[in-house]
mmCIF file of C-alpha atoms in Angstrom:
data_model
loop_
_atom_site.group_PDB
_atom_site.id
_atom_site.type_symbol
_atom_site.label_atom_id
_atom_site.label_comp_id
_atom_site.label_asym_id
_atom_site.label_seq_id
_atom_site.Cartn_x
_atom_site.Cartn_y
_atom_site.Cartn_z
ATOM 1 C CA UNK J 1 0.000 0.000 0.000
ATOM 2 C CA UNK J 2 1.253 3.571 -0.041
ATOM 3 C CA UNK J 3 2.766 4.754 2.507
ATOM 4 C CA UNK J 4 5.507 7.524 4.335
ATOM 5 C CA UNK J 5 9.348 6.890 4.553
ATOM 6 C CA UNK J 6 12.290 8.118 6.380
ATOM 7 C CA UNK J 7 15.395 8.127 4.421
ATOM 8 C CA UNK J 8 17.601 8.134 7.614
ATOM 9 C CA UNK J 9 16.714 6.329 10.994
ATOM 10 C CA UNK J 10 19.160 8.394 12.505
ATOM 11 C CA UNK J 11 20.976 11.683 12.860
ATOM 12 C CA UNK J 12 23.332 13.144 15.269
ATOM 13 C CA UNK J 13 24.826 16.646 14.742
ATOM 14 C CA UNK J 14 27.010 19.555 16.850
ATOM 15 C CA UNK J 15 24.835 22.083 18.624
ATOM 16 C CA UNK J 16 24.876 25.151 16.726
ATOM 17 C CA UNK J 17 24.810 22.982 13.284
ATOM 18 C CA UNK J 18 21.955 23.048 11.051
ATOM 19 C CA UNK J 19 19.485 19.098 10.559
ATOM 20 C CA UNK J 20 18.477 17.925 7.437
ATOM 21 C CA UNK J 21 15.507 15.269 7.999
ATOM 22 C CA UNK J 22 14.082 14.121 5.100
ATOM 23 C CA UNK J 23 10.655 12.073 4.198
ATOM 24 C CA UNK J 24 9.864 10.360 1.137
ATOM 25 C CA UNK J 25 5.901 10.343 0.250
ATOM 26 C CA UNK J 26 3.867 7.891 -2.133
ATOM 27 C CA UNK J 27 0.968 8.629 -2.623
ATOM 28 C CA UNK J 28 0.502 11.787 -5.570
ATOM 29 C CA UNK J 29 -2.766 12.141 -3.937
ATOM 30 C CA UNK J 30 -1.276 13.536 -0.548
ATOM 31 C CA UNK J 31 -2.121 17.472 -0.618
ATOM 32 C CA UNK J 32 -1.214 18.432 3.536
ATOM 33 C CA UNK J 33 1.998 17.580 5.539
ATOM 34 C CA UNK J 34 2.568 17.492 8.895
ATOM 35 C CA UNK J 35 6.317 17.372 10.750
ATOM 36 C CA UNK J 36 6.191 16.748 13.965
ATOM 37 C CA UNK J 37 8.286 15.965 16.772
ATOM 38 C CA UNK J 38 8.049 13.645 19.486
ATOM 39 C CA UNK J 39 10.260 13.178 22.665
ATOM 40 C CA UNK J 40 10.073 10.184 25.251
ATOM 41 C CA UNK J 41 7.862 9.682 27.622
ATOM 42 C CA UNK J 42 5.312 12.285 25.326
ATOM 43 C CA UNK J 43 3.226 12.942 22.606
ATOM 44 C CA UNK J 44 3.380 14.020 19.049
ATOM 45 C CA UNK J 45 3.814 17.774 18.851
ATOM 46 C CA UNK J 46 2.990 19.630 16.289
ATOM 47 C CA UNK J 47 5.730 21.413 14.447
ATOM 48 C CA UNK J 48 4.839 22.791 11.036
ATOM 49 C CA UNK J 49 3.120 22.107 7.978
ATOM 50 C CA UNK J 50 2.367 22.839 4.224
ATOM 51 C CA UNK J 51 0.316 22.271 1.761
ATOM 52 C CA UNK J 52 0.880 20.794 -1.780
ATOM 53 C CA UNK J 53 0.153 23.903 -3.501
ATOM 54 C CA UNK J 54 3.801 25.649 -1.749
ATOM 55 C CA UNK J 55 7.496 24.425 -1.942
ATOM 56 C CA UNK J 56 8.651 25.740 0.638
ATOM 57 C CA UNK J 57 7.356 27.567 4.606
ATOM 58 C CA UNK J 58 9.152 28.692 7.408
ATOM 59 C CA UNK J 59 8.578 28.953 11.213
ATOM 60 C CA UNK J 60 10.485 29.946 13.983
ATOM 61 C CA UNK J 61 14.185 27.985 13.010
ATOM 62 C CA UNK J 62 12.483 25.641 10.772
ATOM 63 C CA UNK J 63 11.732 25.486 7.397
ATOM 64 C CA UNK J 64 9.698 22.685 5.389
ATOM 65 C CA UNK J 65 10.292 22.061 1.937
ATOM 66 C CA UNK J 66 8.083 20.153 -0.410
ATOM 67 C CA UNK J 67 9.012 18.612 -3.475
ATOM 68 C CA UNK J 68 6.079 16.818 -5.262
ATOM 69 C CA UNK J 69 7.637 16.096 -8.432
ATOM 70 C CA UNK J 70 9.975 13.449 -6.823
ATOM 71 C CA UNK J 71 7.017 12.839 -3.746
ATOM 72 C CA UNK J 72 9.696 14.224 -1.005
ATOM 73 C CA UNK J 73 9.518 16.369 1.817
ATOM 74 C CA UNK J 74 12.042 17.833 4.057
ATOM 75 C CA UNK J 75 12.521 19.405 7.851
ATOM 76 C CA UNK J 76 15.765 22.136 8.261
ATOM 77 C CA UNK J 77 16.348 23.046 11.738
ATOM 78 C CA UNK J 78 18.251 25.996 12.254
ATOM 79 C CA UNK J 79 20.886 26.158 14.868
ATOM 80 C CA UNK J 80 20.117 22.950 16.150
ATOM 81 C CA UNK J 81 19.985 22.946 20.667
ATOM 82 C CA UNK J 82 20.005 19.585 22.396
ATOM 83 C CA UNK J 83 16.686 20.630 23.206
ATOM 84 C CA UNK J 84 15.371 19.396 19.513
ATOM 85 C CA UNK J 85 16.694 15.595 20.458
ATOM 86 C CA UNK J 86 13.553 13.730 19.526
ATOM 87 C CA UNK J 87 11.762 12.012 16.984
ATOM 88 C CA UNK J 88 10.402 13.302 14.056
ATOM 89 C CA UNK J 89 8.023 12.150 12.210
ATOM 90 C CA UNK J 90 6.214 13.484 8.654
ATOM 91 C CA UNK J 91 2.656 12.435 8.186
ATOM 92 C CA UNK J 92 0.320 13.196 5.228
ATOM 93 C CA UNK J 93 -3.360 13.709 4.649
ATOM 94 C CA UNK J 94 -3.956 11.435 1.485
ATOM 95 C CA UNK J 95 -7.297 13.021 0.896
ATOM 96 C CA UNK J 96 -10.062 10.967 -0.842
ATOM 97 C CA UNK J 97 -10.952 7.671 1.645
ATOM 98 C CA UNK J 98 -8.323 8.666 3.239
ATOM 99 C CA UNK J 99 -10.779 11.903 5.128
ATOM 100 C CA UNK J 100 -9.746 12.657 8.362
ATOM 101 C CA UNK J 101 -6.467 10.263 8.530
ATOM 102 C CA UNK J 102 -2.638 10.444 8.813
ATOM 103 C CA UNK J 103 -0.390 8.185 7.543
ATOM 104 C CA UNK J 104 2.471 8.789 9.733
ATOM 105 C CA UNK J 105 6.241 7.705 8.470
ATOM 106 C CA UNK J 106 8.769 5.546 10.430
ATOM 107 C CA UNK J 107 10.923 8.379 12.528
ATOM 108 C CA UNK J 108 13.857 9.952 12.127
ATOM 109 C CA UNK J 109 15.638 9.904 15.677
ATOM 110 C CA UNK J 110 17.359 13.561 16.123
ATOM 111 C CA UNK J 111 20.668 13.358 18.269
ATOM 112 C CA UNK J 112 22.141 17.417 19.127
ATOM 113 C CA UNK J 113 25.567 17.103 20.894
ATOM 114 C CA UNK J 114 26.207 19.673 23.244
ATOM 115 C CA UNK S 1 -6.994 27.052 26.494
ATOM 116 C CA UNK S 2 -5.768 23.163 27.635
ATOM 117 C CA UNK S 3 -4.231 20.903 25.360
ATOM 118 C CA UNK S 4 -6.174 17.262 24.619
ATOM 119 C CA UNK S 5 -6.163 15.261 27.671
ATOM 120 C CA UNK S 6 -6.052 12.104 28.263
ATOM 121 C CA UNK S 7 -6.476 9.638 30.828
ATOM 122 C CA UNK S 8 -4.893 7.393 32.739
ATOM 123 C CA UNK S 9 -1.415 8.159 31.441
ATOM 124 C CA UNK S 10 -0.683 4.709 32.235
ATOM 125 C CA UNK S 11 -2.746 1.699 32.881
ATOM 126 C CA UNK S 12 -2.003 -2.310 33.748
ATOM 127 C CA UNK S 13 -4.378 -4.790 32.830
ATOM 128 C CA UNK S 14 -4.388 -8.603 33.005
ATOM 129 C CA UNK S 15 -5.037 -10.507 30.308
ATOM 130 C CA UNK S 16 -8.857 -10.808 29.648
ATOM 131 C CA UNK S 17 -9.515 -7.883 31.287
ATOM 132 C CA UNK S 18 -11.018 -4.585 30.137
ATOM 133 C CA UNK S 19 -9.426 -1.159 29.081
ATOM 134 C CA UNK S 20 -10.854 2.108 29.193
ATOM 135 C CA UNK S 21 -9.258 5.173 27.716
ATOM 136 C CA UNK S 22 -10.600 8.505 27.517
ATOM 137 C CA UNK S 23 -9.509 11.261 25.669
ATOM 138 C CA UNK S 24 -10.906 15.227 26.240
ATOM 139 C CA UNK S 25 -10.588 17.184 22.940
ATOM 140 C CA UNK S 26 -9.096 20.985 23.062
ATOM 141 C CA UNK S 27 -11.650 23.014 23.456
ATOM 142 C CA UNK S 28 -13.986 24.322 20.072
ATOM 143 C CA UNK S 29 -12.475 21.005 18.638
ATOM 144 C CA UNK S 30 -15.358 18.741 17.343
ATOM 145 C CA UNK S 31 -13.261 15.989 15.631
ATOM 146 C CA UNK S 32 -11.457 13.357 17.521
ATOM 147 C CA UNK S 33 -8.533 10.822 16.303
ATOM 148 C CA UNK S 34 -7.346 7.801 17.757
ATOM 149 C CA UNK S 35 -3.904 6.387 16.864
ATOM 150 C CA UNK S 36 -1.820 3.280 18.442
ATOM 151 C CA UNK S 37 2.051 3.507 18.739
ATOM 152 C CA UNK S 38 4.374 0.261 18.962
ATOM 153 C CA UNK S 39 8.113 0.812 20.676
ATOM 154 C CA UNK S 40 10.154 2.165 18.193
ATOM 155 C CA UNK S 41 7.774 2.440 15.431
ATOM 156 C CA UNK S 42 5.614 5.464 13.972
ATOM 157 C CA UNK S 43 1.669 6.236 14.931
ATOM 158 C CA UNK S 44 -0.987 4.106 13.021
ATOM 159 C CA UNK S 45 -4.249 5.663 12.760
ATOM 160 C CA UNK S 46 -7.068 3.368 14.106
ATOM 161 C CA UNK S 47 -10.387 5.648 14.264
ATOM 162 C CA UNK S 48 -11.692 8.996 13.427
ATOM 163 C CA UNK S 49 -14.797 10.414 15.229
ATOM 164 C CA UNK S 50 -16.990 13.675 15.511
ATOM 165 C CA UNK S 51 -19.604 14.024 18.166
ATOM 166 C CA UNK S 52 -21.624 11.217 18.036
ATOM 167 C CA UNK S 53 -20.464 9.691 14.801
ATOM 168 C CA UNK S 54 -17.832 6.821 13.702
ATOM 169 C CA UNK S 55 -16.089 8.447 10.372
ATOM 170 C CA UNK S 56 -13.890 6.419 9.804
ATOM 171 C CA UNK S 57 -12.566 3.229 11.439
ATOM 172 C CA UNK S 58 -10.531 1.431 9.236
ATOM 173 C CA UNK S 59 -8.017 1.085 11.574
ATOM 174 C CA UNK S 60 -9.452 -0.352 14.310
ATOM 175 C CA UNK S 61 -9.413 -4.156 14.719
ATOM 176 C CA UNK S 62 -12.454 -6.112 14.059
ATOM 177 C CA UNK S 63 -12.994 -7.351 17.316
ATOM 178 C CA UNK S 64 -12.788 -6.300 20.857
ATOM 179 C CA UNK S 65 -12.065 -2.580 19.906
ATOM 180 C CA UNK S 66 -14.729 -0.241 20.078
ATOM 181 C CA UNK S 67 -14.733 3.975 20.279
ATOM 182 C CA UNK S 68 -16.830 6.738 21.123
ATOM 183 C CA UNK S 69 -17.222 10.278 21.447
ATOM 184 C CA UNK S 70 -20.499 11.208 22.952
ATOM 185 C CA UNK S 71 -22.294 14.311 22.579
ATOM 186 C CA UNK S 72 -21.460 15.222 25.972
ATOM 187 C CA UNK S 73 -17.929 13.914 27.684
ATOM 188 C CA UNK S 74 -14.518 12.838 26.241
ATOM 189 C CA UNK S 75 -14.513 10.156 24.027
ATOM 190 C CA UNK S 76 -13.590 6.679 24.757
ATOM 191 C CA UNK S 77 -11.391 3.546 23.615
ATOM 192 C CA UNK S 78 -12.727 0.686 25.008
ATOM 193 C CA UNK S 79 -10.572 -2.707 24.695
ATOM 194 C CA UNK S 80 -12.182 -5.888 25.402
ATOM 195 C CA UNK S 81 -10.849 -8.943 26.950
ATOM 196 C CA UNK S 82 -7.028 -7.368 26.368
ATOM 197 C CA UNK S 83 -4.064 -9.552 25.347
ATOM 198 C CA UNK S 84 -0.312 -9.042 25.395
ATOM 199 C CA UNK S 85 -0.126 -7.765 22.137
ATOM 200 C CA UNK S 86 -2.284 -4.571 23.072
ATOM 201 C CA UNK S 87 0.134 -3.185 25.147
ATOM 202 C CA UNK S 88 0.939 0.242 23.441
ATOM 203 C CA UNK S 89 0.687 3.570 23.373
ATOM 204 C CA UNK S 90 -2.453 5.113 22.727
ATOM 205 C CA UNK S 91 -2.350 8.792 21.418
ATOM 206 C CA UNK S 92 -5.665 10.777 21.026
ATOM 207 C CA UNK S 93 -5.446 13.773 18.648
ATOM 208 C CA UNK S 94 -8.323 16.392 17.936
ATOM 209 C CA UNK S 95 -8.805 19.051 15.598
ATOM 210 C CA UNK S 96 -10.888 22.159 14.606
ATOM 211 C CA UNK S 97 -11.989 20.591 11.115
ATOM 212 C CA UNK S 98 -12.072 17.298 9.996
ATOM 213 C CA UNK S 99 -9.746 17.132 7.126
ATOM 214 C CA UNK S 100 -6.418 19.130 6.242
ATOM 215 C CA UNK S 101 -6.223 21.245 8.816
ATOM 216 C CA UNK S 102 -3.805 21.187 12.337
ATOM 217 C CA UNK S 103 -4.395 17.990 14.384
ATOM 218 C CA UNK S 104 -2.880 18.497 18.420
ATOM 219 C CA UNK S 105 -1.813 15.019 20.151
ATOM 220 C CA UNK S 106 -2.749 14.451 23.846
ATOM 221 C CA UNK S 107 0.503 12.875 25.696
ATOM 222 C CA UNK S 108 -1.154 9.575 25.331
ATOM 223 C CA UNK S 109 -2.134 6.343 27.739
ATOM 224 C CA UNK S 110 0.805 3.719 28.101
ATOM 225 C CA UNK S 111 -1.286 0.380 28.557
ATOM 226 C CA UNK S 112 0.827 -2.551 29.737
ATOM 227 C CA UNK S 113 -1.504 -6.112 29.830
ATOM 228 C CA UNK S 114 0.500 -8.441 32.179
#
């Protein structure tokens, strides 16, 4: 069935650095994505999202980008802090059947060395 | 305004018993998800509910499983006659609108069937 990937299980970078996390989509019918970030013990929290009809939004350090010709989607986290050690997960709304439901990907575990 | 709540943030069963989560929307949020997450692995969706009405349920197991969201109160996951294999984390999410729009997780009930 279709479903949402995670290039990389893991990543660990410097504090300071800037993350990469990427997502890889299937489904061409997928219009809304959703990163968000999850640490242990808690859950999912909503970072940011975008819709199919933009490339690219920001937030506060983070920027999403969306590229639907090759179905991929990525988080960049600016000045990465130990405090964004989590998981992070993209999920999509596949519209259609699909009404109301998100297909969440496998994780991307976020390591920030101090 | 409170996040979604939900409670117990843990529970223990025994096998055969019965399980009971609840799950308190934010407020002026009409439309309730219910999602199941194994160690290690990402959220699967299991139900999608407004007040008073199943929308979608395709992820819900055909037996023992059952949801809820009444017209008045939080809405419920019940789990009949639990086995081992139910133990999880269950992760209630709610949102303004139904479909591609913001949905906020709860922190989620950690049931352990001994």
């Amino acid at each position: 069935g279709e479903n949402v990937g995670l290039h990389l299980p893991t990543l660990s970078v410097q504090e300071g650095d800037n993350s990469i996390i990427n997502c890889a989509y299937s489904n061409s019918a997928s219009d809304y994505f959703i990163w968000y970030k999850q640490e242990s013990g808690k859950g999912p929290q909503f970072i940011i999202d975008i819709r199919s009809n933009m490339d690219k939004r920001q937030g506060q350090r983070v920027t999403v980008l969306l590229n639907k010709t090759v179905k991929h989607l990525s988080l960049q986290i600016a000045a990465t802090q130990p405090g964004d050690s989590a998981v992070y997960f993209c999920a999509e709304y596949a519209g259609g059947t699909s009404y109301g439901k998100l297909t969440f990907g496998q994780g991307t575990i976020l390591t920030v060395h101090p | 305004n409170a996040g979604v709540m939900q409670n117990p943030r843990h529970l223990v069963r025994r096998r055969g018993q019965e399980a009971r989560l609840r799950c308190s929307p934010m407020k002026g949020h009409s439309h309730v998800y219910w999602y199941r997450q194994l160690p290690e692995e990402g959220l699967k969706f299991m139900v999608y509910l407004q007040k008073e009405n199943i929308i979608d349920e395709s992820g819900m197991p055909k037996e023992r499983f059952s949801a809820e969201f009444p017209k008045e109160g939080p809405s419920i996951l019940r789990i009949q006659q639990v086995v081992r294999g139910d133990s999880a984390a269950y992760f209630c999410a709610s949102s303004p609108q139904g479909f591609n729009t913001e949905a906020f997780f709860g922190q989620g009930t950690r049931l352990t069937v001994v």
